[in-house]
Amino acid sequence: MFKKVYETAAVAKVGREGLVKTTDGQLSLNLGFPKAMGGSHSDRLNPEQLFAAGYASCFSQAVFAVSKKLGHDLKEAPIEVTVQLHVQEEPMAFELRVGISLTVDLPEAKAKELMKLSHETCPYSKLAKPSQIIWLKVNGMDVPY
């Protein structure tokens, strides 16, 4: 049985072009549409960037937790999470799709096992539908999921 160990909340009042802040006051950002979506605020972050950053840091922690269980002594394991926003006109719908890449100094079989188990462990990955994961890669190689 899971037990809650942390909770946080954030508030956005006017969508993608306004202020978003956490209720504890630790984060306060003005968001903006990226230029690729017709925005004019290239100096502002957008929700997809925040999601990618959160996913990458969460997945990185999963990699270190799993690697410790497997007996690997990793000093670093860079994770790159690519987030794509997809839109459907009729009926109107939006969807995020993600690709996750890990670079790690392990033999191929062990690296792929680490990637697969980390994906199964990461809370962000558990939220994603299988159709939203567009790739898992370790050291440039595809990992089945």
PDB file of C-alpha atoms in Angstrom:
ATOM      1  CA  MET A   1       0.000   0.000   0.000  1.00  0.00           C
ATOM      2  CA  PHE A   2       1.285   3.443  -0.906  1.00  0.00           C
ATOM      3  CA  LYS A   3       1.576   6.175   1.696  1.00  0.00           C
ATOM      4  CA  LYS A   4       1.673   9.843   0.792  1.00  0.00           C
ATOM      5  CA  VAL A   5       5.108  11.347   1.498  1.00  0.00           C
ATOM      6  CA  TYR A   6       4.710  14.733  -0.176  1.00  0.00           C
ATOM      7  CA  GLU A   7       2.080  17.008  -1.663  1.00  0.00           C
ATOM      8  CA  THR A   8       2.290  20.281  -3.525  1.00  0.00           C
ATOM      9  CA  ALA A   9      -0.102  22.487  -5.454  1.00  0.00           C
ATOM     10  CA  ALA A  10       0.150  25.183  -8.093  1.00  0.00           C
ATOM     11  CA  VAL A  11      -2.321  27.762  -9.384  1.00  0.00           C
ATOM     12  CA  ALA A  12      -2.640  29.198 -12.899  1.00  0.00           C
ATOM     13  CA  LYS A  13      -5.397  31.743 -13.483  1.00  0.00           C
ATOM     14  CA  VAL A  14      -5.162  32.702 -17.152  1.00  0.00           C
ATOM     15  CA  GLY A  15      -3.756  29.739 -19.043  1.00  0.00           C
ATOM     16  CA  ARG A  16      -0.494  29.669 -20.950  1.00  0.00           C
ATOM     17  CA  GLU A  17       0.120  33.432 -21.066  1.00  0.00           C
ATOM     18  CA  GLY A  18      -0.001  34.258 -17.396  1.00  0.00           C
ATOM     19  CA  LEU A  19       1.364  33.681 -13.958  1.00  0.00           C
ATOM     20  CA  VAL A  20       1.665  30.224 -12.457  1.00  0.00           C
ATOM     21  CA  LYS A  21       2.773  29.809  -8.866  1.00  0.00           C
ATOM     22  CA  THR A  22       2.981  27.202  -6.188  1.00  0.00           C
ATOM     23  CA  THR A  23       0.779  27.703  -3.167  1.00  0.00           C
ATOM     24  CA  ASP A  24       3.828  27.600  -0.869  1.00  0.00           C
ATOM     25  CA  GLY A  25       5.391  30.579  -2.694  1.00  0.00           C
ATOM     26  CA  GLN A  26       8.512  28.671  -3.796  1.00  0.00           C
ATOM     27  CA  LEU A  27       7.803  29.121  -7.504  1.00  0.00           C
ATOM     28  CA  SER A  28       6.303  32.014  -9.422  1.00  0.00           C
ATOM     29  CA  LEU A  29       6.663  32.187 -13.212  1.00  0.00           C
ATOM     30  CA  ASN A  30       5.163  34.148 -16.063  1.00  0.00           C
ATOM     31  CA  LEU A  31       4.395  31.683 -18.831  1.00  0.00           C
ATOM     32  CA  GLY A  32       4.160  32.355 -22.539  1.00  0.00           C
ATOM     33  CA  PHE A  33       3.387  30.595 -25.789  1.00  0.00           C
ATOM     34  CA  PRO A  34       6.559  29.510 -27.611  1.00  0.00           C
ATOM     35  CA  LYS A  35       7.219  31.169 -30.971  1.00  0.00           C
ATOM     36  CA  ALA A  36       6.479  27.828 -32.678  1.00  0.00           C
ATOM     37  CA  MET A  37       2.898  28.213 -31.440  1.00  0.00           C
ATOM     38  CA  GLY A  38       2.570  31.855 -32.471  1.00  0.00           C
ATOM     39  CA  GLY A  39       3.784  33.305 -29.202  1.00  0.00           C
ATOM     40  CA  SER A  40       5.892  36.404 -28.777  1.00  0.00           C
ATOM     41  CA  HIS A  41       7.450  35.625 -25.391  1.00  0.00           C
ATOM     42  CA  SER A  42      10.533  33.583 -26.224  1.00  0.00           C
ATOM     43  CA  ASP A  43      11.974  34.606 -22.843  1.00  0.00           C
ATOM     44  CA  ARG A  44       9.153  32.885 -20.927  1.00  0.00           C
ATOM     45  CA  LEU A  45       8.845  29.235 -20.041  1.00  0.00           C
ATOM     46  CA  ASN A  46       5.906  27.132 -21.144  1.00  0.00           C
ATOM     47  CA  PRO A  47       4.136  24.153 -19.561  1.00  0.00           C
ATOM     48  CA  GLU A  48       5.883  21.645 -21.840  1.00  0.00           C
ATOM     49  CA  GLN A  49       9.312  22.847 -20.688  1.00  0.00           C
ATOM     50  CA  LEU A  50       8.256  22.568 -17.058  1.00  0.00           C
ATOM     51  CA  PHE A  51       6.883  19.072 -17.684  1.00  0.00           C
ATOM     52  CA  ALA A  52      10.126  18.006 -19.419  1.00  0.00           C
ATOM     53  CA  ALA A  53      12.214  19.339 -16.518  1.00  0.00           C
ATOM     54  CA  GLY A  54      10.055  17.620 -13.916  1.00  0.00           C
ATOM     55  CA  TYR A  55       9.984  14.344 -15.843  1.00  0.00           C
ATOM     56  CA  ALA A  56      13.761  14.384 -16.385  1.00  0.00           C
ATOM     57  CA  SER A  57      14.563  14.988 -12.715  1.00  0.00           C
ATOM     58  CA  CYS A  58      12.027  12.388 -11.549  1.00  0.00           C
ATOM     59  CA  PHE A  59      13.279   9.799 -14.054  1.00  0.00           C
ATOM     60  CA  SER A  60      16.872  10.524 -13.050  1.00  0.00           C
ATOM     61  CA  GLN A  61      16.001   9.758  -9.436  1.00  0.00           C
ATOM     62  CA  ALA A  62      14.327   6.511 -10.529  1.00  0.00           C
ATOM     63  CA  VAL A  63      17.510   5.547 -12.412  1.00  0.00           C
ATOM     64  CA  PHE A  64      19.633   6.036  -9.303  1.00  0.00           C
ATOM     65  CA  ALA A  65      17.174   4.154  -7.062  1.00  0.00           C
ATOM     66  CA  VAL A  66      16.952   1.212  -9.477  1.00  0.00           C
ATOM     67  CA  SER A  67      20.702   1.164 -10.158  1.00  0.00           C
ATOM     68  CA  LYS A  68      21.390   0.960  -6.423  1.00  0.00           C
ATOM     69  CA  LYS A  69      18.998  -2.015  -6.128  1.00  0.00           C
ATOM     70  CA  LEU A  70      20.759  -3.695  -9.050  1.00  0.00           C
ATOM     71  CA  GLY A  71      24.172  -3.131  -7.453  1.00  0.00           C
ATOM     72  CA  HIS A  72      25.471  -0.547  -9.931  1.00  0.00           C
ATOM     73  CA  ASP A  73      27.531   2.327  -8.545  1.00  0.00           C
ATOM     74  CA  LEU A  74      26.633   5.187 -10.885  1.00  0.00           C
ATOM     75  CA  LYS A  75      28.199   8.617 -10.489  1.00  0.00           C
ATOM     76  CA  GLU A  76      25.935  10.154 -13.116  1.00  0.00           C
ATOM     77  CA  ALA A  77      23.289   9.096 -15.574  1.00  0.00           C
ATOM     78  CA  PRO A  78      22.147  11.986 -17.774  1.00  0.00           C
ATOM     79  CA  ILE A  79      18.480  11.819 -18.762  1.00  0.00           C
ATOM     80  CA  GLU A  80      17.017  13.818 -21.627  1.00  0.00           C
ATOM     81  CA  VAL A  81      13.242  14.009 -21.853  1.00  0.00           C
ATOM     82  CA  THR A  82      11.775  15.355 -25.086  1.00  0.00           C
ATOM     83  CA  VAL A  83       8.188  16.596 -24.848  1.00  0.00           C
ATOM     84  CA  GLN A  84       6.006  17.111 -27.908  1.00  0.00           C
ATOM     85  CA  LEU A  85       2.610  18.801 -27.879  1.00  0.00           C
ATOM     86  CA  HIS A  86       0.192  17.343 -30.425  1.00  0.00           C
ATOM     87  CA  VAL A  87      -3.137  18.928 -31.351  1.00  0.00           C
ATOM     88  CA  GLN A  88      -6.205  17.563 -33.069  1.00  0.00           C
ATOM     89  CA  GLU A  89      -8.621  20.060 -34.616  1.00  0.00           C
ATOM     90  CA  GLU A  90     -11.903  18.084 -34.703  1.00  0.00           C
ATOM     91  CA  PRO A  91     -12.865  17.141 -32.122  1.00  0.00           C
ATOM     92  CA  MET A  92     -10.501  19.524 -30.376  1.00  0.00           C
ATOM     93  CA  ALA A  93      -7.963  17.616 -28.300  1.00  0.00           C
ATOM     94  CA  PHE A  94      -4.404  18.002 -27.063  1.00  0.00           C
ATOM     95  CA  GLU A  95      -1.883  15.336 -26.145  1.00  0.00           C
ATOM     96  CA  LEU A  96       1.670  15.230 -24.863  1.00  0.00           C
ATOM     97  CA  ARG A  97       4.106  12.651 -26.184  1.00  0.00           C
ATOM     98  CA  VAL A  98       7.499  12.017 -24.658  1.00  0.00           C
ATOM     99  CA  GLY A  99      10.807  10.439 -25.550  1.00  0.00           C
ATOM    100  CA  ILE A 100      13.283   9.486 -22.858  1.00  0.00           C
ATOM    101  CA  SER A 101      17.011   9.003 -23.428  1.00  0.00           C
ATOM    102  CA  LEU A 102      19.543   7.778 -20.867  1.00  0.00           C
ATOM    103  CA  THR A 103      23.311   7.820 -21.168  1.00  0.00           C
ATOM    104  CA  VAL A 104      25.021   5.432 -18.777  1.00  0.00           C
ATOM    105  CA  ASP A 105      28.366   3.655 -18.531  1.00  0.00           C
ATOM    106  CA  LEU A 106      27.105   0.065 -18.380  1.00  0.00           C
ATOM    107  CA  PRO A 107      27.207  -2.916 -20.745  1.00  0.00           C
ATOM    108  CA  GLU A 108      24.307  -2.988 -23.223  1.00  0.00           C
ATOM    109  CA  ALA A 109      22.142  -5.635 -21.506  1.00  0.00           C
ATOM    110  CA  LYS A 110      22.523  -4.049 -18.068  1.00  0.00           C
ATOM    111  CA  ALA A 111      21.903  -0.561 -19.454  1.00  0.00           C
ATOM    112  CA  LYS A 112      18.688  -1.693 -21.170  1.00  0.00           C
ATOM    113  CA  GLU A 113      17.514  -3.479 -18.009  1.00  0.00           C
ATOM    114  CA  LEU A 114      18.184  -0.328 -15.986  1.00  0.00           C
ATOM    115  CA  MET A 115      16.234   1.817 -18.462  1.00  0.00           C
ATOM    116  CA  LYS A 116      13.243  -0.545 -18.569  1.00  0.00           C
ATOM    117  CA  LEU A 117      13.033  -0.896 -14.769  1.00  0.00           C
ATOM    118  CA  SER A 118      13.490   2.852 -14.268  1.00  0.00           C
ATOM    119  CA  HIS A 119      10.614   3.499 -16.685  1.00  0.00           C
ATOM    120  CA  GLU A 120       8.444   1.056 -14.712  1.00  0.00           C
ATOM    121  CA  THR A 121       9.416   2.807 -11.441  1.00  0.00           C
ATOM    122  CA  CYS A 122       9.200   6.509 -12.364  1.00  0.00           C
ATOM    123  CA  PRO A 123       5.947   8.172 -11.201  1.00  0.00           C
ATOM    124  CA  TYR A 124       5.822  10.368 -14.322  1.00  0.00           C
ATOM    125  CA  SER A 125       6.125   7.294 -16.557  1.00  0.00           C
ATOM    126  CA  LYS A 126       3.290   5.655 -14.648  1.00  0.00           C
ATOM    127  CA  LEU A 127       1.061   8.616 -15.553  1.00  0.00           C
ATOM    128  CA  ALA A 128       1.788   8.336 -19.281  1.00  0.00           C
ATOM    129  CA  LYS A 129      -0.364   6.171 -21.525  1.00  0.00           C
ATOM    130  CA  PRO A 130       1.696   3.699 -23.582  1.00  0.00           C
ATOM    131  CA  SER A 131       0.709   5.580 -26.772  1.00  0.00           C
ATOM    132  CA  GLN A 132       2.294   8.749 -25.371  1.00  0.00           C
ATOM    133  CA  ILE A 133       5.772   7.228 -25.041  1.00  0.00           C
ATOM    134  CA  ILE A 134       7.427   7.662 -28.406  1.00  0.00           C
ATOM    135  CA  TRP A 135      10.832   6.270 -27.478  1.00  0.00           C
ATOM    136  CA  LEU A 136      12.995   4.906 -24.720  1.00  0.00           C
ATOM    137  CA  LYS A 137      16.688   4.923 -25.563  1.00  0.00           C
ATOM    138  CA  VAL A 138      19.810   4.059 -23.639  1.00  0.00           C
ATOM    139  CA  ASN A 139      23.194   5.006 -25.062  1.00  0.00           C
ATOM    140  CA  GLY A 140      21.421   5.698 -28.366  1.00  0.00           C
ATOM    141  CA  MET A 141      19.828   2.223 -28.582  1.00  0.00           C
ATOM    142  CA  ASP A 142      16.070   1.622 -28.547  1.00  0.00           C
ATOM    143  CA  VAL A 143      14.706  -0.118 -25.469  1.00  0.00           C
ATOM    144  CA  PRO A 144      11.466  -2.102 -25.832  1.00  0.00           C
ATOM    145  CA  TYR A 145       8.734  -1.025 -23.422  1.00  0.00           C
TER     146      TYR A 145
END
